[in-house]
């Protein structure tokens, strides 16, 4: 019992409970964290799946309790619920009713020193009461409530600042992890996962967030033409299929910059029944390398290839044996591309994306008036001129109606204040307001701040832009 779930964190433990909801055919799962008198104490996971029959609930609470698994089930070991729960909490309460409607419940509490194997029967009226609370989930065939008390990872304080900090950090971690491991199910709308915080004194809940999918292959265009490719390896009647992707370089999408950092997320992604079990790492078929950071391989573990792998009971890691390495070496695409060719292509894509940047025309750095994230994006995409002072883009009152003024001496592109309110359309003005407008102006006019003087072509362009932008800005006002 003590060893169970040692590799769990709160997000991975919750994923294990969500697995059970999926197996029960739930369309909705709710995670509710409970705060009582300022202190976090309990956590609920509630679903509208098929529920548990009265005669099956003892098996459900049994370690390694057996049931018949159907193809497509996420369950496998008969320990997930218990291991996940006791890795996070000292008391587990399971309450459920299936379509026959009888409320049943069991409660299991770890003793102060050792773990007992005795599990209590929850009186039917208490079970019914918990099930009947306002969970605000769509009606399903049945309903199951998993409740954790004395959650060990919650901060032992009622200091509002620390509790708030913990909540916001933890909600992000949970949303990222569940969004990642469940991304296929979430994207297919087979399942919705909600998360909220309840104040126990009033019974009221704060805003309810829906967890959105975080697809590790969710790039907008491939990093290299011709990819992804499917590589298939065969040996001893086993078929292993791998879909090899190459991300575009310098992506800022959260789908690329997964928790832990993109570099550590290169490599293999194992799915079983559309649940992501393992997100990154090469499992011995290759060494991790910064130059391979764009390479991600999607592998679905099917029933006939499951023997090649071992998953840990926490379902957060898959290890592969020598046979898997062999199949990887044998694998070929239709055009006979090998895994080695793939890794080479991913490395080339990475090198090219860096080289492409260095070949771009250098530009002057943006200065005040542009938001930090925008400056970062510019510096990521464009090599910056080292010896030039940066350019500010600022609002100021003008004596005339012109939209802008290029002030080379002060390294500033001034914008006429009289148009600001109209362009903001009711939003509040700030130093870094209107990022789209300013990014466009920067792209258009950065050039004018380079060199000793403006050529005739520059001057003519300035006239055109001034005329058009002033007309457009007046249009915004009228
Ligand atoms: N939310 C739920 N709805 C319906 N039945 C559930 C739910 N949670 C657990 N059960 C029942 O309890 C049993 C035990 O769950 P548990 O997670 O411990 O093991 P498992 O899912 O069978 O296997 P694994 O160890 O791989 O998770 C499940 O097989 C299922 O029958
Ligand atoms: Mg399970």
Coordinates of C-alpha atoms and ligand atoms in Angstrom, one line a residue:
X1 CA 0.0 0.0 0.0
X2 CA 2.8 2.4 0.9
X3 CA 4.6 1.8 -2.4
X4 CA 1.5 2.3 -4.5
X5 CA 1.3 5.3 -6.6
X6 CA 4.8 6.5 -5.7
X7 CA 5.3 8.0 -9.1
X8 CA 2.0 10.0 -9.0
X9 CA 1.6 13.7 -8.8
X10 CA -1.8 15.3 -8.4
X11 CA -2.3 15.7 -12.1
X12 CA -1.3 12.1 -13.0
X13 CA -3.5 10.8 -10.2
X14 CA -6.4 12.7 -11.5
X15 CA -5.8 11.4 -14.9
X16 CA -6.2 7.9 -13.5
X17 CA -9.6 8.7 -12.1
X18 CA -10.6 10.3 -15.4
X19 CA -9.6 7.0 -17.1
X20 CA -12.2 5.3 -15.0
X21 CA -14.8 7.8 -16.0
X22 CA -13.9 7.2 -19.6
X23 CA -14.3 3.5 -19.2
X24 CA -17.7 4.1 -17.6
X25 CA -18.8 5.9 -20.7
X26 CA -19.1 9.3 -19.0
X27 CA -19.5 12.4 -21.3
X28 CA -18.6 14.8 -18.5
X29 CA -16.2 14.6 -15.6
X30 CA -16.0 17.3 -13.0
X31 CA -13.0 18.0 -10.7
X32 CA -13.9 20.1 -7.7
X33 CA -11.4 21.3 -5.1
X34 CA -13.0 22.2 -1.8
X35 CA -11.8 25.0 0.4
X36 CA -13.1 25.2 4.0
X37 CA -12.4 28.2 6.2
X38 CA -9.7 29.3 3.8
X39 CA -7.9 26.0 3.8
X40 CA -8.0 23.4 1.0
X41 CA -9.2 20.1 2.4
X42 CA -10.9 17.8 -0.1
X43 CA -11.3 17.0 -3.7
X44 CA -14.1 15.5 -5.7
X45 CA -14.1 13.8 -9.1
X46 CA -17.6 13.3 -10.3
X47 CA -18.8 11.7 -13.6
X48 CA -22.1 10.9 -15.3
X49 CA -20.9 7.5 -16.5
X50 CA -22.6 4.1 -16.0
X51 CA -22.0 4.0 -12.3
X52 CA -21.2 1.0 -10.2
X53 CA -23.7 -1.8 -9.2
X54 CA -24.2 -2.5 -5.5
X55 CA -22.7 -6.0 -6.0
X56 CA -19.6 -4.6 -7.8
X57 CA -18.5 -1.9 -5.5
X58 CA -16.5 -4.1 -3.2
X59 CA -14.5 -5.3 -6.2
X60 CA -14.0 -1.7 -7.3
X61 CA -12.4 -0.9 -3.9
X62 CA -10.3 -4.1 -3.9
X63 CA -6.6 -3.9 -4.9
X64 CA -6.3 -5.8 -8.1
X65 CA -10.0 -6.4 -8.0
X66 CA -10.8 -8.1 -11.2
X67 CA -13.4 -7.3 -13.8
X68 CA -13.7 -8.2 -17.5
X69 CA -12.0 -5.6 -19.6
X70 CA -13.4 -4.8 -23.0
X71 CA -11.3 -3.9 -26.0
X72 CA -10.9 -0.1 -25.8
X73 CA -10.9 0.0 -22.0
X74 CA -8.2 2.1 -20.3
X75 CA -8.3 0.1 -17.1
X76 CA -5.9 -2.8 -16.9
X77 CA -4.5 -3.5 -13.5
X78 CA -7.4 -3.1 -11.0
X79 CA -5.4 -0.7 -8.8
X80 CA -5.7 2.8 -10.5
X81 CA -8.4 4.2 -8.2
X82 CA -6.7 3.1 -5.0
X83 CA -3.1 3.9 -6.0
X84 CA -4.1 7.3 -7.4
X85 CA -6.2 8.2 -4.3
X86 CA -3.8 7.1 -1.6
X87 CA -0.9 8.8 -3.4
X88 CA -2.7 12.1 -2.7
X89 CA -5.1 11.6 0.2
X90 CA -5.5 9.8 3.5
X91 CA -9.2 9.0 3.0
X92 CA -11.0 7.7 -0.1
X93 CA -14.8 7.7 -0.4
X94 CA -16.4 6.1 -3.4
X95 CA -20.1 6.7 -4.0
X96 CA -22.1 5.6 -7.0
X97 CA -25.4 4.5 -8.5
X98 CA -26.0 2.8 -11.8
X99 CA -29.1 2.8 -13.9
X100 CA -31.0 0.8 -11.3
X101 CA -30.6 3.9 -9.0
X102 CA -29.5 2.4 -5.7
X103 CA -26.9 4.6 -4.0
X104 CA -23.9 2.7 -2.7
X105 CA -20.7 3.8 -1.0
X106 CA -17.5 2.7 0.5
X107 CA -14.9 4.5 2.5
X108 CA -11.3 3.6 3.1
X109 CA -9.0 5.5 5.4
X110 CA -5.3 5.0 6.0
X111 CA -4.4 4.7 9.7
X112 CA -1.9 7.1 11.2
X113 CA 1.0 4.6 11.1
X114 CA 0.1 1.9 8.8
X115 CA -2.3 1.1 6.1
X116 CA -5.3 -1.0 6.9
X117 CA -7.1 -3.2 4.5
X118 CA -10.5 -2.6 6.0
X119 CA -13.0 -0.6 4.1
X120 CA -16.1 0.8 5.6
X121 CA -19.6 0.7 4.2
X122 CA -21.2 4.1 3.7
X123 CA -24.8 4.3 4.7
X124 CA -27.2 4.6 1.8
X125 CA -28.7 8.0 2.8
X126 CA -25.2 9.5 3.0
X127 CA -24.2 8.1 -0.4
X128 CA -27.5 9.3 -1.9
X129 CA -26.9 12.8 -0.3
X130 CA -23.5 13.2 -1.9
X131 CA -24.7 12.0 -5.2
X132 CA -27.6 14.4 -5.2
X133 CA -25.5 17.5 -4.6
X134 CA -25.5 20.2 -7.3
X135 CA -22.8 18.9 -9.6
X136 CA -24.4 20.5 -12.7
X137 CA -23.5 17.7 -15.0
X138 CA -25.7 16.4 -17.8
X139 CA -27.8 13.4 -16.8
X140 CA -26.1 10.1 -17.6
X141 CA -26.9 6.4 -17.2
X142 CA -25.5 6.5 -13.7
X143 CA -23.2 8.7 -11.6
X144 CA -20.0 8.2 -9.6
X145 CA -18.4 10.4 -7.0
X146 CA -14.9 9.9 -5.8
X147 CA -14.0 12.0 -2.8
X148 CA -10.6 12.5 -1.3
X149 CA -10.1 14.0 2.2
X150 CA -7.0 15.0 4.0
X151 CA -5.3 15.6 0.7
X152 CA -1.6 15.5 1.6
X153 CA -0.3 17.8 -1.2
X154 CA -2.6 20.7 -0.3
X155 CA -0.8 23.5 1.5
X156 CA -1.2 23.3 5.3
X157 CA -2.2 26.9 5.7
X158 CA -5.2 29.2 5.4
X159 CA -3.0 32.2 4.4
X160 CA -5.1 33.5 1.5
X161 CA -2.1 34.5 -0.7
X162 CA -0.4 31.1 -0.4
X163 CA -3.6 29.2 -1.0
X164 CA -4.5 31.3 -4.0
X165 CA -1.0 30.9 -5.4
X166 CA -1.2 27.1 -4.9
X167 CA -4.7 27.0 -6.6
X168 CA -3.7 29.0 -9.7
X169 CA -0.4 27.0 -10.1
X170 CA -2.2 23.7 -9.6
X171 CA -5.1 24.4 -11.9
X172 CA -2.6 25.2 -14.7
X173 CA -0.7 22.0 -14.0
X174 CA -3.9 19.9 -14.0
X175 CA -5.3 21.6 -17.1
X176 CA -2.0 21.1 -19.0
X177 CA -1.6 17.4 -18.0
X178 CA -5.2 16.3 -18.6
X179 CA -5.4 18.5 -21.7
X180 CA -2.3 16.6 -22.9
X181 CA -3.0 13.0 -22.0
X182 CA -6.7 13.2 -22.9
X183 CA -6.3 15.4 -26.0
X184 CA -7.7 13.0 -28.5
X185 CA -10.8 12.2 -26.4
X186 CA -11.3 15.9 -25.7
X187 CA -10.9 17.0 -29.3
X188 CA -13.3 14.3 -30.5
X189 CA -15.8 15.6 -27.9
X190 CA -16.1 12.1 -26.4
X191 CA -15.4 13.7 -23.1
X192 CA -15.5 17.0 -21.4
X193 CA -13.5 17.7 -18.2
X194 CA -14.4 20.6 -15.9
X195 CA -12.6 22.0 -13.0
X196 CA -13.7 24.4 -10.2
X197 CA -13.2 25.4 -6.6
X198 CA -15.9 25.2 -4.0
X199 CA -16.2 27.2 -0.8
X200 CA -17.5 24.7 1.7
X201 CA -19.1 27.3 4.0
X202 CA -21.5 28.7 1.4
X203 CA -21.4 25.7 -1.0
X204 CA -20.7 28.1 -3.8
X205 CA -18.3 27.5 -6.6
X206 CA -16.0 29.9 -8.4
X207 CA -15.8 29.9 -12.2
X208 CA -15.9 26.5 -13.9
X209 CA -13.1 25.9 -16.5
X210 CA -13.3 23.4 -19.3
X211 CA -10.1 21.7 -20.0
X212 CA -9.1 22.1 -23.6
X213 CA -7.0 19.6 -25.6
X214 CA -3.3 20.1 -25.9
X215 CA -2.2 18.2 -28.9
X216 CA 1.6 17.5 -29.1
X217 CA 1.2 17.2 -32.9
X218 CA -1.0 20.3 -33.2
X219 CA 1.2 22.3 -35.5
X220 CA -0.3 24.5 -38.2
X221 CA 2.0 23.4 -41.0
X222 CA 4.7 20.7 -41.0
X223 CA 8.3 21.7 -40.4
X224 CA 9.4 20.0 -43.6
X225 CA 7.5 19.1 -46.8
X226 CA 6.7 15.4 -47.2
X227 CA 6.3 14.9 -43.5
X228 CA 4.7 13.4 -41.4
X229 CA 5.4 9.9 -42.8
X230 CA 4.3 6.5 -41.6
X231 CA 7.0 4.0 -40.9
X232 CA 6.0 0.4 -40.4
X233 CA 8.2 -2.3 -38.9
X234 CA 7.4 -6.0 -39.0
X235 CA 8.9 -9.0 -37.3
X236 CA 7.5 -12.3 -35.9
X237 CA 4.0 -11.5 -37.0
X238 CA 4.1 -8.2 -35.1
X239 CA 3.4 -4.9 -36.9
X240 CA 4.6 -1.6 -35.4
X241 CA 3.4 1.6 -37.0
X242 CA 5.0 5.0 -36.2
X243 CA 3.9 8.3 -37.5
X244 CA 7.0 10.5 -37.7
X245 CA 6.4 14.3 -37.4
X246 CA 8.6 17.3 -37.8
X247 CA 7.5 20.5 -36.1
X248 CA 8.3 23.8 -37.7
X249 CA 11.3 25.6 -36.0
X250 CA 10.8 28.3 -33.4
X251 CA 7.2 27.5 -32.7
X252 CA 5.7 29.3 -29.8
X253 CA 2.6 27.2 -29.6
X254 CA 1.8 25.7 -26.2
X255 CA 1.4 22.4 -28.1
X256 CA 5.1 22.6 -28.9
X257 CA 6.3 24.1 -25.7
X258 CA 4.8 21.4 -23.4
X259 CA 5.4 21.4 -19.7
X260 CA 9.0 20.6 -19.0
X261 CA 10.2 22.4 -22.1
X262 CA 10.2 21.4 -25.8
X263 CA 13.7 19.9 -25.7
X264 CA 12.7 17.3 -23.3
X265 CA 9.5 16.5 -25.3
X266 CA 11.2 15.3 -28.4
X267 CA 10.9 11.6 -29.1
X268 CA 8.2 9.0 -28.7
X269 CA 4.5 9.5 -27.8
X270 CA 2.7 6.3 -26.9
X271 CA -1.1 6.1 -27.0
X272 CA -3.3 3.3 -25.9
X273 CA -7.0 3.6 -26.8
X274 CA -6.6 7.2 -27.6
X275 CA -5.1 8.0 -24.2
X276 CA -1.6 9.4 -24.2
X277 CA 0.5 7.4 -21.8
X278 CA 4.0 8.8 -22.5
X279 CA 5.0 12.1 -23.9
X280 CA 8.6 12.3 -25.1
X281 CA 11.9 10.6 -24.8
X282 CA 13.6 8.1 -27.1
X283 CA 13.4 5.0 -25.0
X284 CA 16.9 3.8 -25.9
X285 CA 16.4 3.9 -29.7
X286 CA 18.3 7.2 -29.8
X287 CA 19.9 9.7 -27.5
X288 CA 18.1 13.0 -26.8
X289 CA 19.7 15.9 -28.6
X290 CA 18.8 19.6 -28.9
X291 CA 19.0 19.3 -32.7
X292 CA 16.2 16.7 -32.6
X293 CA 13.8 19.0 -30.8
X294 CA 11.5 19.1 -33.8
X295 CA 11.1 15.3 -33.9
X296 CA 8.0 13.7 -32.4
X297 CA 6.8 10.2 -33.2
X298 CA 3.2 9.1 -32.6
X299 CA 2.7 5.4 -31.8
X300 CA -0.5 3.6 -31.0
X301 CA -0.1 0.6 -28.8
X302 CA -2.6 -2.0 -30.1
X303 CA -3.6 -5.2 -28.4
X304 CA -1.2 -7.3 -30.5
X305 CA 1.8 -5.0 -29.9
X306 CA 1.2 -4.5 -26.2
X307 CA 3.7 -7.2 -25.4
X308 CA 6.5 -5.0 -26.7
X309 CA 5.9 -2.5 -23.9
X310 CA 5.5 -2.2 -20.2
X311 CA 3.5 0.5 -18.8
X312 CA 3.9 1.5 -15.2
X313 CA 0.7 1.2 -13.1
X314 CA 0.5 4.9 -12.8
X315 CA 0.1 5.0 -16.6
X316 CA 2.5 7.8 -16.9
X317 CA 5.4 6.0 -18.6
X318 CA 5.9 3.3 -21.1
X319 CA 9.1 1.4 -21.4
X320 CA 10.0 -0.6 -24.4
X321 CA 12.1 -3.7 -24.7
X322 CA 14.8 -4.8 -27.2
X323 CA 12.2 -6.1 -29.6
X324 CA 10.8 -2.7 -30.0
X325 CA 14.3 -1.3 -30.9
X326 CA 14.6 -4.0 -33.5
X327 CA 11.2 -3.2 -35.0
X328 CA 12.2 0.5 -35.1
X329 CA 15.3 -0.3 -37.0
X330 CA 13.4 -2.4 -39.5
X331 CA 10.7 0.1 -40.0
X332 CA 10.3 1.7 -43.4
X333 CA 7.9 4.2 -45.1
X334 CA 6.4 3.4 -48.4
X335 CA 9.2 5.4 -50.1
X336 CA 11.6 3.2 -47.9
X337 CA 12.5 6.1 -45.6
X338 CA 14.1 4.7 -42.3
X339 CA 14.1 6.0 -38.8
X340 CA 17.7 7.1 -39.3
X341 CA 16.5 9.1 -42.4
X342 CA 13.8 10.6 -40.3
X343 CA 16.1 11.8 -37.5
X344 CA 18.4 13.2 -40.2
X345 CA 15.5 15.1 -41.7
X346 CA 14.4 16.5 -38.3
X347 CA 17.9 17.7 -37.6
X348 CA 18.2 19.3 -41.0
X349 CA 14.8 21.1 -40.5
X350 CA 16.1 22.4 -37.2
X351 CA 19.4 23.6 -38.7
X352 CA 17.6 25.2 -41.7
X353 CA 15.2 27.1 -39.5
X354 CA 18.1 28.6 -37.7
X355 CA 20.0 29.3 -40.9
X356 CA 17.0 30.9 -42.5
X357 CA 16.8 33.4 -39.6
X358 CA 20.5 34.3 -39.9
X359 CA 20.1 35.0 -43.6
X360 CA 17.3 37.4 -43.1
X361 CA 18.0 41.1 -43.4
X362 CA 18.9 42.6 -40.1
X363 CA 16.5 45.0 -38.4
X364 CA 16.7 47.6 -35.6
X365 CA 15.3 46.3 -32.3
X366 CA 11.9 47.5 -31.3
X367 CA 11.9 49.7 -28.2
X368 CA 9.2 51.2 -26.0
X369 CA 5.5 51.0 -27.0
X370 CA 5.7 47.4 -28.0
X371 CA 4.7 44.7 -25.6
X372 CA 7.5 42.4 -24.3
X373 CA 6.0 39.3 -26.0
X374 CA 6.0 41.1 -29.3
X375 CA 9.6 42.2 -28.9
X376 CA 10.6 38.7 -28.1
X377 CA 8.8 37.3 -31.2
X378 CA 10.6 39.9 -33.3
X379 CA 14.0 39.0 -31.9
X380 CA 13.2 35.3 -32.4
X381 CA 12.4 35.8 -36.1
X382 CA 14.8 38.5 -37.2
X383 CA 18.5 39.0 -36.6
X384 CA 18.9 42.4 -34.8
X385 CA 21.3 45.1 -35.8
X386 CA 23.7 45.3 -32.8
X387 CA 24.9 48.9 -33.1
X388 CA 21.6 50.7 -33.6
X389 CA 19.5 52.2 -30.9
X390 CA 16.0 50.7 -30.7
X391 CA 12.9 52.4 -32.1
X392 CA 10.0 53.5 -29.9
X393 CA 6.5 53.8 -31.1
X394 CA 4.6 56.4 -29.0
X395 CA 1.5 58.5 -29.0
X396 CA 1.7 62.2 -28.7
X397 CA -0.6 65.2 -29.5
X398 CA 0.1 66.6 -33.0
X399 CA -0.6 70.2 -34.2
X400 CA -1.8 68.7 -37.6
X401 CA -3.9 65.8 -38.7
X402 CA -1.1 63.6 -39.9
X403 CA -1.3 60.0 -38.6
X404 CA 2.4 59.6 -37.9
X405 CA 5.8 61.3 -37.8
X406 CA 9.2 59.7 -38.2
X407 CA 11.6 61.2 -35.7
X408 CA 15.0 59.8 -36.6
X409 CA 16.9 61.9 -34.1
X410 CA 14.9 60.6 -31.2
X411 CA 14.6 57.1 -32.6
X412 CA 10.8 57.4 -32.3
X413 CA 7.8 56.8 -34.6
X414 CA 5.2 59.2 -33.2
X415 CA 1.5 58.5 -33.6
X416 CA -1.1 61.2 -33.5
X417 CA -3.0 61.1 -30.2
X418 CA -6.2 62.4 -31.8
X419 CA -6.9 59.0 -33.4
X420 CA -6.0 56.9 -30.4
X421 CA -9.4 56.7 -28.7
X422 CA -11.2 55.8 -32.0
X423 CA -8.7 53.1 -32.8
X424 CA -8.9 51.7 -29.3
X425 CA -12.7 51.4 -29.7
X426 CA -13.4 51.8 -26.0
X427 CA -10.5 49.9 -24.6
X428 CA -8.1 51.6 -22.3
X429 CA -4.9 53.1 -23.8
X430 CA -1.5 51.9 -22.4
X431 CA 2.1 52.2 -23.2
X432 CA 2.0 48.9 -25.1
X433 CA -1.5 49.2 -26.6
X434 CA -2.5 48.2 -30.1
X435 CA 0.0 45.5 -30.8
X436 CA -1.3 44.7 -34.3
X437 CA -1.1 48.3 -35.5
X438 CA 2.3 48.8 -34.0
X439 CA 3.7 45.6 -35.4
X440 CA 2.6 46.6 -38.8
X441 CA 4.1 50.0 -38.5
X442 CA 7.3 48.5 -37.3
X443 CA 7.5 46.1 -40.2
X444 CA 6.7 48.9 -42.6
X445 CA 8.9 51.7 -41.3
X446 CA 11.9 50.2 -39.4
X447 CA 13.9 50.7 -42.6
X448 CA 13.6 54.4 -42.4
X449 CA 15.6 54.6 -39.2
X450 CA 18.6 52.9 -40.8
X451 CA 21.4 54.8 -42.6
X452 CA 22.4 58.5 -42.7
X453 CA 19.6 60.0 -44.7
X454 CA 16.4 59.1 -46.5
X455 CA 16.6 58.4 -50.2
X456 CA 14.1 59.8 -52.7
X457 CA 12.3 56.4 -52.8
X458 CA 12.0 56.5 -49.0
X459 CA 10.6 60.0 -49.1
X460 CA 8.0 59.1 -51.7
X461 CA 6.9 56.0 -49.7
X462 CA 6.6 58.2 -46.6
X463 CA 4.3 60.5 -48.5
X464 CA 2.1 57.6 -49.7
X465 CA 1.8 56.0 -46.3
X466 CA 1.1 59.3 -44.6
X467 CA -1.7 60.1 -47.0
X468 CA -3.3 56.7 -46.8
X469 CA -3.0 56.1 -43.1
X470 CA -4.3 59.6 -42.3
X471 CA -7.3 59.0 -44.5
X472 CA -7.9 55.6 -42.8
X473 CA -7.5 57.1 -39.3
X474 CA -10.0 59.8 -40.1
X475 CA -12.3 57.0 -41.2
X476 CA -12.0 55.4 -37.8
X477 CA -13.1 58.6 -36.2
X478 CA -16.1 59.2 -38.5
Ligands
LIG1 N1 -15.9 6.5 -12.2 C1 -16.2 5.1 -12.2 N2 -17.4 4.7 -12.8 C2 -17.7 3.4 -12.8 N3 -17.0 2.4 -12.3 C3 -15.8 2.8 -11.7 C4 -15.4 4.1 -11.7 N4 -14.2 4.2 -11.0 C5 -13.9 2.9 -10.8 N5 -14.8 2.1 -11.2 C6 -14.8 0.6 -11.1 O1 -13.8 0.3 -10.2 C7 -12.9 -0.7 -10.7 C8 -11.5 -0.4 -10.2 O2 -11.0 0.8 -10.7 P1 -9.4 0.9 -10.7 O3 -9.1 2.2 -11.3 O4 -8.9 0.7 -9.3 O5 -9.0 -0.3 -11.6 P2 -9.1 -0.5 -13.2 O6 -9.7 0.8 -13.8 O7 -10.0 -1.7 -13.4 O8 -7.7 -0.8 -13.7 P3 -6.4 0.2 -13.6 O9 -5.6 -0.1 -12.5 O10 -5.7 0.0 -14.9 O11 -6.9 1.6 -13.5 C9 -13.0 -0.4 -12.2 O12 -12.6 -1.6 -12.9 C10 -14.5 -0.1 -12.4 O13 -15.2 -1.3 -12.5
LIG2 MG1 -8.7 2.6 -13.5

